[in-house]
Structure formats: C-alpha cells, structure tokens
Amino acid sequence: MSIYQKFGLKEVINACGKMTVLGGSAVSAQVAGQMADSLSHFVVMNDLMDYAGSVIAEKTGSEAGCPTCGAASGLAIAAAACVAGNNLGLIEKMPDSSGLRNEIIIQKGHAIHFGGNITQMLRIGGGIPVEVGLSNKVAAEHIQSAVNEQTAALLYVKSHHAVQKGMQGINVMLEIAHNHNLPLIIDAAAESDLKKYTAMGADMVIYSGGKALSGPTSGFIAGRLKYISACRRQFEGVGRAMKVSKEAMAGLITALENYSPDGENPQAQRAAMDEICNRLRDQQGLTCQVVQDEAGRSIYRAEIRVDEALAGISAAQLSKKLKGGNPAIYLREYYVNQGLLSIDPRPLFNGQTKTIVGKIKKYLSEAKND
Ligand SMILES: *Cc1c(COP(=O)(O)O)cnc(C)c1O
C-alpha cells in the first residue's frame, strides 16, 4: 500500500526540487532495495563507514570521505573537526569551544538560510561564525583582515541561496586560507559536480546525499585525510546526536556508485519545460519562459510570471491553491514576491507536467470568473 493511502496523506507532485519539506529525494528501486536489505542485518558500523569513505574518496577524487546524515550535519562535524581535531577531551566538550581556535570566516552574502541557518550549524560543532564584508559586497581585504590566532577555518558556500554578485571567489579564499595554514571548507550541498572543488584544492567539501545524488536523507564530507580522520572522530562527540544509520549509508553508497552527473539529461528536461510554456501560452496574465538555474547549474526551469491585474490572481495565491489541492502541487516559489513561480523538471514523474498545466489553467479560469 502506498504511503498516501496507508497513512492518509495527500499525494504530492514535486515541481520545486529536492526539498527537505517534501521528503528529500524519491530514490531509485536499486537504492531502495539496498537500503531494505541493510535494515534486516547487523553490520560492524565502523567497517561500513570505512567502506562508505572509500567510495566517497573514489567518486570525488579526494583523499578520504566521511558519511554524515546530511549536509547540515556535515557543516557541524567539519566545524568540530577544525576546532577539536583528534583530541577526545575536546571532542567530548563540543560545542563548548571557549579558549580554543574556533572562528570560522564566512562572507556575509554566504550566511544563508538553506531551510536552516548555516551559521547555527557551525555553532553546533563549536565553531564561531565570523561574517565578513557586507551582504552584497565583500573585498578580499575583508576576509584577509579577519584572520587571526582564533581562526580555525574559512567556509565558502556554493549555492543558489547565496548572494551571487559582489562575493569573492573560491580561489581568493583558498589562497588566504592556505597562506595561513588554515583549511577551506566548501558547502557544495546541492552541486552535481563531485570532483570540481576537491580538484581546486578545498580541504573539506560537503555534499547532501538527498539532492543531486538522489540518494536517501544522508550526506558526506570529502577531503584531505587529516581533516576527514578528525571528522570521523566527531562521532564520539557531537556527531553522536546525528548518527548515520546503516540504511542511510547503504543508500548513499549505492546512489554514489550509480551516479553520473550527465545522467540528468538537461536536454530532455529543457524540452519538457518548453512544452509547458507552449501549453500556457494562451493564458491571459501569464508569461512563461525557460530559464537556467541562477547558480549556473545545468538545470532549466519553466518560469511563470503572473500579472495579477490581468490574471485576477497573484502568484502567491496561485501557488497556495496549487498546494491546497489533491494532489498537492508544489512549484518553486523563491521569487513569488516578484510574481514568479517556476517548475523544476528534476523531481517530476511521467505525466505530471500535464496535471500541473491543467490545474494552473483551472485556477486561472476560476479566478477570472470570480
Ligand atoms: C540543502 C543544503 C544544506 C543542508 O543539506 P541537508 O542534506 O538537507 O542537511 C546545506 N547547505 C546548503 C547550501 C544547502 O543547499
């Protein structure tokens, strides 16, 4: 029996992306099978973690890897690794890091909310976030002058949530970090290129297992052996509150082994989005165009602009109606305050684009007849 029937839940059409609020990813049958198998057996968890680490290292081109239960816990564990290192006394003391090198430098436009506050995740691991520069303009000098004896690491955030203009690039942060013998952590949670940031020289790169990888709720840190060993040890400390289950590791490993960044087929997704725009062309008050992801990933979304005066309904009202129906349709609404809603092709199943178009037309026509 499906989860909808069994637990009396609304069916969901996910047109916004891999969202925690919608349960992350829908995993492949192969990933689900491996997870189910792991659930009915015992394993030596350390050995499973070692194996996961070796797959992470191989797939990212890094020296070592550490599985986590998500990118958010990856941030906390990476922070704790920088502050407490391999010292058990300190590991068991986190997040109390008073008197230790604990500052983590982050550009102000990177101090984001991804569904949670990124700076809070650092604090969970004993890191003290130090935001530098201004939200739309950060100079290399802002970063440089924030480094002092208390600095434990620098953090760069590669994300569509971050301010894209006026920030310093990875190379600038790498140079400053390495000139001071400090690690650079990169939060690449939703990125699909698993090798790029390690190849650039980042010391720890954090990914979510439930986003581009389409794995279960999970994540990992890829990086230099010295830091990854320290990350692993944090499971004797704050990591205990975010332990990684055997089924999550089994799913993550399988998703990694099957992963190909080209597997997403952006051409086909783009064609599906063009089709949606064509079908919405005659709707009064709506304009639709296919646009590329704001962070430059190969994701093409149908972006619908709602002109409230002509359509008789605002983008926010339309989105609310779509979410309120059954099936509940979730569009991407980060720019709803500007009258924009967009359709993300990645989490959609066959036939769902037709349902979405049908429902949009229905609610528009109801709005006109009101
Ligand atoms: C989603 C996201 C996270 C958190 O990832 P989880 O795997 O859900 O814990 C952290 N950072 C960024 C930039 C994200 O987009």
Short mmCIF file of C-alpha atoms and ligand atoms in Angstrom, two decimals:
data_model
loop_
_atom_site.label_atom_id
_atom_site.label_comp_id
_atom_site.label_asym_id
_atom_site.label_seq_id
_atom_site.Cartn_x
_atom_site.Cartn_y
_atom_site.Cartn_z
CA MET A 1 0.00 0.00 0.00
CA SER A 2 1.32 3.45 -0.82
CA ILE A 3 2.36 5.89 1.88
CA TYR A 4 -0.51 8.15 0.78
CA GLN A 5 -3.20 5.52 1.35
CA LYS A 6 -1.66 3.81 4.34
CA PHE A 7 -1.08 6.99 6.36
CA GLY A 8 -3.89 9.09 4.88
CA LEU A 9 -1.55 11.66 3.33
CA LYS A 10 -2.08 13.91 0.33
CA GLU A 11 -0.39 12.88 -2.87
CA VAL A 12 2.37 15.34 -3.80
CA ILE A 13 3.58 16.50 -7.19
CA ASN A 14 7.01 17.92 -6.54
CA ALA A 15 7.93 20.60 -9.07
CA CYS A 16 10.28 22.54 -6.83
CA GLY A 17 13.39 20.40 -6.32
CA LYS A 18 14.87 18.12 -3.70
CA MET A 19 13.23 19.71 -0.67
CA THR A 20 13.50 18.54 2.90
CA VAL A 21 9.90 19.65 3.49
CA LEU A 22 8.77 17.23 0.77
CA GLY A 23 10.90 14.36 1.99
CA GLY A 24 14.12 14.97 0.02
CA SER A 25 14.54 12.58 -2.89
CA ALA A 26 12.48 9.77 -4.36
CA VAL A 27 15.24 7.15 -4.63
CA SER A 28 15.66 4.53 -7.38
CA ALA A 29 14.46 0.95 -6.88
CA GLN A 30 18.08 -0.16 -6.67
CA VAL A 31 18.88 2.31 -3.87
CA ALA A 32 15.68 1.40 -2.03
CA GLY A 33 16.47 -2.34 -2.38
CA GLN A 34 19.94 -1.97 -0.92
CA MET A 35 18.54 0.06 1.96
CA ALA A 36 15.85 -2.51 2.66
CA ASP A 37 18.43 -5.32 2.67
CA SER A 38 20.68 -3.48 5.12
CA LEU A 39 17.77 -2.97 7.51
CA SER A 40 17.38 -6.65 8.23
CA HIS A 41 21.05 -7.34 9.00
CA PHE A 42 23.69 -6.41 11.57
CA VAL A 43 26.97 -4.89 10.43
CA VAL A 44 30.12 -3.54 12.04
CA MET A 45 29.27 0.12 11.63
CA ASN A 46 32.89 1.24 11.58
CA ASP A 47 33.60 -1.09 8.66
CA LEU A 48 30.55 0.20 6.79
CA MET A 49 31.73 3.75 7.44
CA ASP A 50 35.20 2.88 6.14
CA TYR A 51 33.68 1.40 3.01
CA ALA A 52 31.43 4.45 2.50
CA GLY A 53 34.51 6.63 2.97
CA SER A 54 36.41 4.76 0.27
CA VAL A 55 33.52 5.13 -2.20
CA ILE A 56 33.25 8.84 -1.38
CA ALA A 57 37.01 9.26 -1.93
CA GLU A 58 36.88 7.43 -5.25
CA LYS A 59 33.86 9.33 -6.58
CA THR A 60 35.16 12.76 -5.54
CA GLY A 61 38.84 12.30 -6.27
CA SER A 62 39.66 13.25 -2.68
CA GLU A 63 41.98 11.51 -0.20
CA ALA A 64 39.16 10.37 2.10
CA GLY A 65 35.48 10.63 2.85
CA CYS A 66 33.14 10.71 5.83
CA PRO A 67 29.42 9.91 5.57
CA THR A 68 27.01 12.14 7.50
CA CYS A 69 23.26 12.23 7.92
CA GLY A 70 23.01 15.34 5.73
CA ALA A 71 24.96 18.37 4.55
CA ALA A 72 23.77 20.30 7.61
CA SER A 73 25.40 17.80 9.95
CA GLY A 74 28.39 17.83 7.59
CA LEU A 75 28.80 21.50 8.45
CA ALA A 76 28.61 20.82 12.20
CA ILE A 77 31.03 17.89 12.00
CA ALA A 78 33.51 19.76 9.78
CA ALA A 79 33.42 22.68 12.22
CA ALA A 80 34.00 20.36 15.20
CA ALA A 81 36.86 18.66 13.32
CA CYS A 82 38.55 22.05 12.83
CA VAL A 83 38.07 23.08 16.46
CA ALA A 84 38.52 19.82 18.42
CA GLY A 85 40.66 17.84 15.96
CA ASN A 86 41.54 14.37 17.26
CA ASN A 87 41.62 15.28 20.95
CA LEU A 88 38.99 13.15 22.71
CA GLY A 89 38.71 15.52 25.66
CA LEU A 90 37.92 18.39 23.32
CA ILE A 91 35.73 16.22 21.08
CA GLU A 92 33.55 15.41 24.10
CA LYS A 93 33.42 19.07 25.10
CA MET A 94 31.98 20.50 21.87
CA PRO A 95 30.14 22.76 21.18
CA ASP A 96 31.80 24.50 24.14
CA SER A 97 34.92 25.76 22.44
CA SER A 98 35.84 28.61 24.77
CA GLY A 99 39.55 29.30 24.75
CA LEU A 100 40.13 27.29 21.56
CA ARG A 101 40.76 28.38 18.00
CA ASN A 102 37.16 28.37 16.95
CA GLU A 103 36.42 31.18 14.48
CA ILE A 104 35.14 30.24 11.03
CA ILE A 105 35.22 33.04 8.48
CA ILE A 106 32.29 33.32 6.07
CA GLN A 107 31.41 36.03 3.54
CA LYS A 108 28.30 37.95 4.57
CA GLY A 109 26.42 37.07 1.36
CA HIS A 110 27.06 33.40 2.16
CA ALA A 111 25.48 33.49 5.61
CA ILE A 112 22.35 31.88 4.20
CA HIS A 113 19.20 30.12 5.28
CA PHE A 114 19.00 26.87 3.28
CA GLY A 115 15.99 25.65 5.23
CA GLY A 116 18.09 26.10 8.38
CA ASN A 117 20.59 28.77 9.42
CA ILE A 118 24.04 27.83 8.12
CA THR A 119 25.86 29.73 10.88
CA GLN A 120 23.92 27.79 13.51
CA MET A 121 25.19 24.51 12.02
CA LEU A 122 28.77 25.75 12.58
CA ARG A 123 27.93 26.66 16.19
CA ILE A 124 26.57 23.16 16.81
CA GLY A 125 30.10 21.94 16.13
CA GLY A 126 31.73 24.55 18.36
CA GLY A 127 32.54 26.95 15.51
CA ILE A 128 32.04 30.67 15.96
CA PRO A 129 30.93 32.15 12.64
CA VAL A 130 32.64 35.39 11.73
CA GLU A 131 30.74 37.13 8.94
CA VAL A 132 32.90 39.48 6.90
CA GLY A 133 32.11 42.28 4.45
CA LEU A 134 28.59 43.33 3.52
CA SER A 135 25.70 41.32 2.13
CA ASN A 136 26.28 42.40 -1.49
CA LYS A 137 29.97 43.32 -1.43
CA VAL A 138 32.91 41.54 0.11
CA ALA A 139 36.51 42.54 -0.60
CA ALA A 140 39.45 40.13 -0.32
CA GLU A 141 40.72 42.51 2.34
CA HIS A 142 37.63 41.90 4.48
CA ILE A 143 38.48 38.19 4.56
CA GLN A 144 42.21 38.72 4.92
CA SER A 145 41.90 41.11 7.85
CA ALA A 146 39.51 38.81 9.74
CA VAL A 147 42.16 36.08 10.02
CA ASN A 148 43.77 35.99 13.47
CA GLU A 149 45.07 33.49 16.06
CA GLN A 150 41.49 32.43 16.83
CA THR A 151 40.72 31.45 13.24
CA ALA A 152 40.02 27.73 12.75
CA ALA A 153 38.82 27.64 9.12
CA LEU A 154 37.26 29.52 6.22
CA LEU A 155 33.91 28.49 4.71
CA TYR A 156 32.78 29.09 1.13
CA VAL A 157 29.15 28.41 0.18
CA LYS A 158 28.39 27.35 -3.39
CA SER A 159 24.64 27.66 -3.58
CA HIS A 160 21.79 29.35 -5.39
CA HIS A 161 20.75 30.61 -1.94
CA ALA A 162 23.94 32.69 -1.64
CA VAL A 163 24.29 36.23 -2.96
CA GLN A 164 25.84 35.69 -6.40
CA LYS A 165 27.22 39.18 -7.02
CA GLY A 166 29.96 41.03 -5.22
CA MET A 167 31.39 37.95 -3.44
CA GLN A 168 35.00 36.75 -3.57
CA GLY A 169 35.60 33.51 -5.46
CA ILE A 170 36.91 30.18 -4.23
CA ASN A 171 40.45 30.89 -5.44
CA VAL A 172 40.74 34.03 -3.32
CA MET A 173 39.53 32.15 -0.24
CA LEU A 174 41.83 29.22 -0.97
CA GLU A 175 44.83 31.48 -1.22
CA ILE A 176 44.06 33.29 2.03
CA ALA A 177 43.34 30.02 3.86
CA HIS A 178 46.46 28.24 2.68
CA ASN A 179 48.72 31.25 3.23
CA HIS A 180 47.74 30.93 6.89
CA ASN A 181 47.80 27.12 7.00
CA LEU A 182 44.06 27.06 7.55
CA PRO A 183 41.56 24.67 5.95
CA LEU A 184 38.98 25.88 3.43
CA ILE A 185 35.60 24.15 3.79
CA ILE A 186 33.19 24.34 0.84
CA ASP A 187 29.48 23.76 1.29
CA ALA A 188 28.52 22.29 -2.10
CA ALA A 189 25.37 20.62 -0.75
CA ALA A 190 23.29 20.74 -3.91
CA GLU A 191 26.07 20.70 -6.51
CA SER A 192 26.18 17.93 -9.10
CA ASP A 193 29.94 18.07 -9.81
CA LEU A 194 31.50 15.86 -7.16
CA LYS A 195 35.11 16.46 -8.20
CA LYS A 196 35.48 20.13 -9.01
CA TYR A 197 36.05 21.62 -5.55
CA THR A 198 38.40 18.90 -4.38
CA ALA A 199 40.38 19.38 -7.59
CA MET A 200 40.55 23.13 -6.89
CA GLY A 201 42.27 22.37 -3.58
CA ALA A 202 39.50 22.65 -0.98
CA ASP A 203 40.31 20.78 2.25
CA MET A 204 36.77 19.61 3.02
CA VAL A 205 33.82 19.63 0.61
CA ILE A 206 30.33 18.96 1.94
CA TYR A 207 27.52 17.40 -0.11
CA SER A 208 23.97 16.35 0.52
CA GLY A 209 23.09 12.76 -0.42
CA GLY A 210 19.45 13.64 -0.98
CA LYS A 211 19.90 16.39 -3.58
CA ALA A 212 21.83 16.00 -6.87
CA LEU A 213 22.70 12.39 -5.97
CA SER A 214 19.03 11.43 -5.47
CA GLY A 215 20.04 9.29 -2.52
CA PRO A 216 18.27 8.93 0.82
CA THR A 217 18.50 11.54 3.59
CA SER A 218 22.27 11.49 4.04
CA GLY A 219 25.36 13.46 3.15
CA PHE A 220 29.12 13.35 3.18
CA ILE A 221 32.34 15.27 3.58
CA ALA A 222 35.13 14.65 1.07
CA GLY A 223 38.60 15.94 1.77
CA ARG A 224 42.14 15.60 2.98
CA LEU A 225 42.87 12.56 5.12
CA LYS A 226 44.00 14.67 8.09
CA TYR A 227 40.69 16.52 8.30
CA ILE A 228 38.48 13.57 7.38
CA SER A 229 40.05 11.46 10.17
CA ALA A 230 39.14 14.26 12.56
CA CYS A 231 35.60 14.37 11.10
CA ARG A 232 35.19 10.64 11.71
CA ARG A 233 36.21 11.03 15.33
CA GLN A 234 33.49 13.62 15.97
CA PHE A 235 31.01 10.70 16.07
CA GLU A 236 32.43 10.17 19.58
CA GLY A 237 31.25 13.73 20.31
CA VAL A 238 28.58 15.96 18.77
CA GLY A 239 28.26 13.50 15.88
CA ARG A 240 26.52 11.08 18.24
CA ALA A 241 23.45 13.28 18.07
CA MET A 242 23.47 12.95 14.28
CA LYS A 243 24.48 9.34 13.77
CA VAL A 244 24.35 7.90 10.29
CA SER A 245 22.17 4.81 10.02
CA LYS A 246 23.28 1.66 8.19
CA GLU A 247 20.36 2.05 5.76
CA ALA A 248 21.34 5.66 5.00
CA MET A 249 24.93 4.54 4.32
CA ALA A 250 23.76 1.62 2.17
CA GLY A 251 21.57 4.00 0.16
CA LEU A 252 24.25 6.68 -0.09
CA ILE A 253 26.88 4.20 -1.28
CA THR A 254 24.52 2.79 -3.92
CA ALA A 255 23.48 6.28 -5.10
CA LEU A 256 27.16 7.26 -5.35
CA GLU A 257 28.10 4.10 -7.24
CA ASN A 258 25.30 4.67 -9.76
CA TYR A 259 25.79 8.41 -10.04
CA SER A 260 26.63 10.14 -13.24
CA PRO A 261 26.38 13.94 -13.41
CA ASP A 262 25.27 13.57 -17.06
CA GLY A 263 22.51 11.16 -16.07
CA GLU A 264 20.08 14.01 -15.62
CA ASN A 265 19.66 14.72 -19.35
CA PRO A 266 19.18 18.51 -19.29
CA GLN A 267 18.15 18.48 -22.98
CA ALA A 268 15.09 16.33 -22.35
CA GLN A 269 14.22 18.35 -19.26
CA ARG A 270 14.52 21.56 -21.24
CA ALA A 271 12.20 20.20 -23.93
CA ALA A 272 9.62 19.25 -21.28
CA MET A 273 9.77 22.79 -19.87
CA ASP A 274 9.40 24.32 -23.38
CA GLU A 275 6.31 22.17 -23.79
CA ILE A 276 4.81 23.55 -20.55
CA CYS A 277 5.43 27.13 -21.67
CA ASN A 278 3.81 26.38 -25.04
CA ARG A 279 0.74 24.95 -23.36
CA LEU A 280 0.41 28.01 -21.12
CA ARG A 281 0.99 30.49 -23.96
CA ASP A 282 -2.69 31.47 -24.41
CA GLN A 283 -3.33 32.13 -20.71
CA GLN A 284 -4.18 35.76 -20.03
CA GLY A 285 -1.97 37.29 -17.36
CA LEU A 286 0.70 34.57 -17.58
CA THR A 287 4.00 34.61 -19.38
CA CYS A 288 6.31 31.63 -19.33
CA GLN A 289 9.93 31.21 -20.34
CA VAL A 290 12.59 28.58 -19.81
CA VAL A 291 15.50 29.88 -17.72
CA GLN A 292 18.74 28.38 -16.48
CA ASP A 293 19.45 27.88 -12.77
CA GLU A 294 20.63 31.06 -11.04
CA ALA A 295 23.77 29.32 -9.71
CA GLY A 296 24.72 28.23 -13.25
CA ARG A 297 23.94 24.50 -12.90
CA SER A 298 22.58 22.67 -16.00
CA ILE A 299 19.02 22.90 -14.76
CA TYR A 300 16.40 24.53 -16.97
CA ARG A 301 13.13 25.53 -15.37
CA ALA A 302 9.85 26.87 -16.73
CA GLU A 303 9.50 30.29 -15.13
CA ILE A 304 5.94 31.56 -14.95
CA ARG A 305 5.30 35.25 -14.41
CA VAL A 306 1.84 36.06 -13.05
CA ASP A 307 0.48 39.54 -13.78
CA GLU A 308 -2.10 39.87 -11.03
CA ALA A 309 -4.02 42.72 -12.71
CA LEU A 310 -4.59 40.64 -15.86
CA ALA A 311 -4.85 37.18 -14.35
CA GLY A 312 -7.11 38.14 -11.44
CA ILE A 313 -4.89 36.14 -9.09
CA SER A 314 -1.42 36.74 -7.67
CA ALA A 315 1.50 34.32 -7.96
CA ALA A 316 1.29 33.71 -4.20
CA GLN A 317 -2.46 32.96 -4.37
CA LEU A 318 -1.98 30.64 -7.33
CA SER A 319 0.79 28.77 -5.51
CA LYS A 320 -1.40 28.45 -2.42
CA LYS A 321 -4.25 26.98 -4.47
CA LEU A 322 -1.90 24.50 -6.15
CA LYS A 323 -0.53 23.38 -2.78
CA GLY A 324 -4.01 23.14 -1.30
CA GLY A 325 -5.36 20.72 -3.93
CA ASN A 326 -5.09 16.94 -4.05
CA PRO A 327 -2.64 16.05 -5.48
CA ALA A 328 -0.83 18.93 -3.81
CA ILE A 329 1.35 20.65 -6.41
CA TYR A 330 4.48 22.38 -5.14
CA LEU A 331 6.12 24.85 -7.53
CA ARG A 332 9.38 26.63 -6.81
CA GLU A 333 8.44 29.92 -5.18
CA TYR A 334 11.67 31.61 -4.09
CA TYR A 335 10.73 34.68 -6.20
CA VAL A 336 7.00 34.64 -5.54
CA ASN A 337 7.22 38.15 -4.11
CA GLN A 338 8.21 39.26 -7.65
CA GLY A 339 5.28 37.42 -9.20
CA LEU A 340 7.38 34.44 -10.29
CA LEU A 341 6.77 30.70 -9.89
CA SER A 342 8.89 28.07 -11.54
CA ILE A 343 8.68 24.42 -12.40
CA ASP A 344 11.71 22.26 -11.74
CA PRO A 345 11.88 19.27 -14.11
CA ARG A 346 14.14 17.06 -11.97
CA PRO A 347 11.74 15.56 -9.42
CA LEU A 348 8.79 15.18 -11.82
CA PHE A 349 7.45 11.81 -12.86
CA ASN A 350 5.88 11.00 -16.23
CA GLY A 351 2.56 12.65 -16.88
CA GLN A 352 2.81 15.11 -14.02
CA THR A 353 3.55 18.13 -16.25
CA LYS A 354 0.13 17.63 -17.84
CA THR A 355 -1.57 17.65 -14.43
CA ILE A 356 0.31 20.81 -13.45
CA VAL A 357 -0.69 22.67 -16.62
CA GLY A 358 -4.29 21.51 -16.23
CA LYS A 359 -4.51 22.73 -12.63
CA ILE A 360 -2.90 26.09 -13.42
CA LYS A 361 -5.46 26.65 -16.20
CA LYS A 362 -8.28 25.60 -13.89
CA TYR A 363 -7.33 28.04 -11.12
CA LEU A 364 -6.79 30.88 -13.60
CA SER A 365 -10.18 30.38 -15.17
CA GLU A 366 -11.83 30.22 -11.73
CA ALA A 367 -10.09 33.49 -10.80
CA LYS A 368 -11.45 35.19 -13.93
CA ASN A 369 -14.99 34.01 -13.23
CA ASP A 370 -14.93 35.21 -9.63
C1 LIG B 1 20.33 21.76 1.45
C2 LIG B 1 21.52 22.48 1.91
C3 LIG B 1 22.13 22.16 3.12
C4 LIG B 1 21.58 21.09 4.02
O1 LIG B 1 21.58 19.83 3.41
P1 LIG B 1 20.88 18.57 4.13
O2 LIG B 1 21.45 17.40 3.39
O3 LIG B 1 19.42 18.75 3.92
O4 LIG B 1 21.26 18.58 5.56
C5 LIG B 1 23.26 22.83 3.48
N1 LIG B 1 23.78 23.79 2.70
C6 LIG B 1 23.22 24.16 1.53
C7 LIG B 1 23.86 25.22 0.69
C8 LIG B 1 22.07 23.51 1.09
O5 LIG B 1 21.51 23.85 -0.07
#
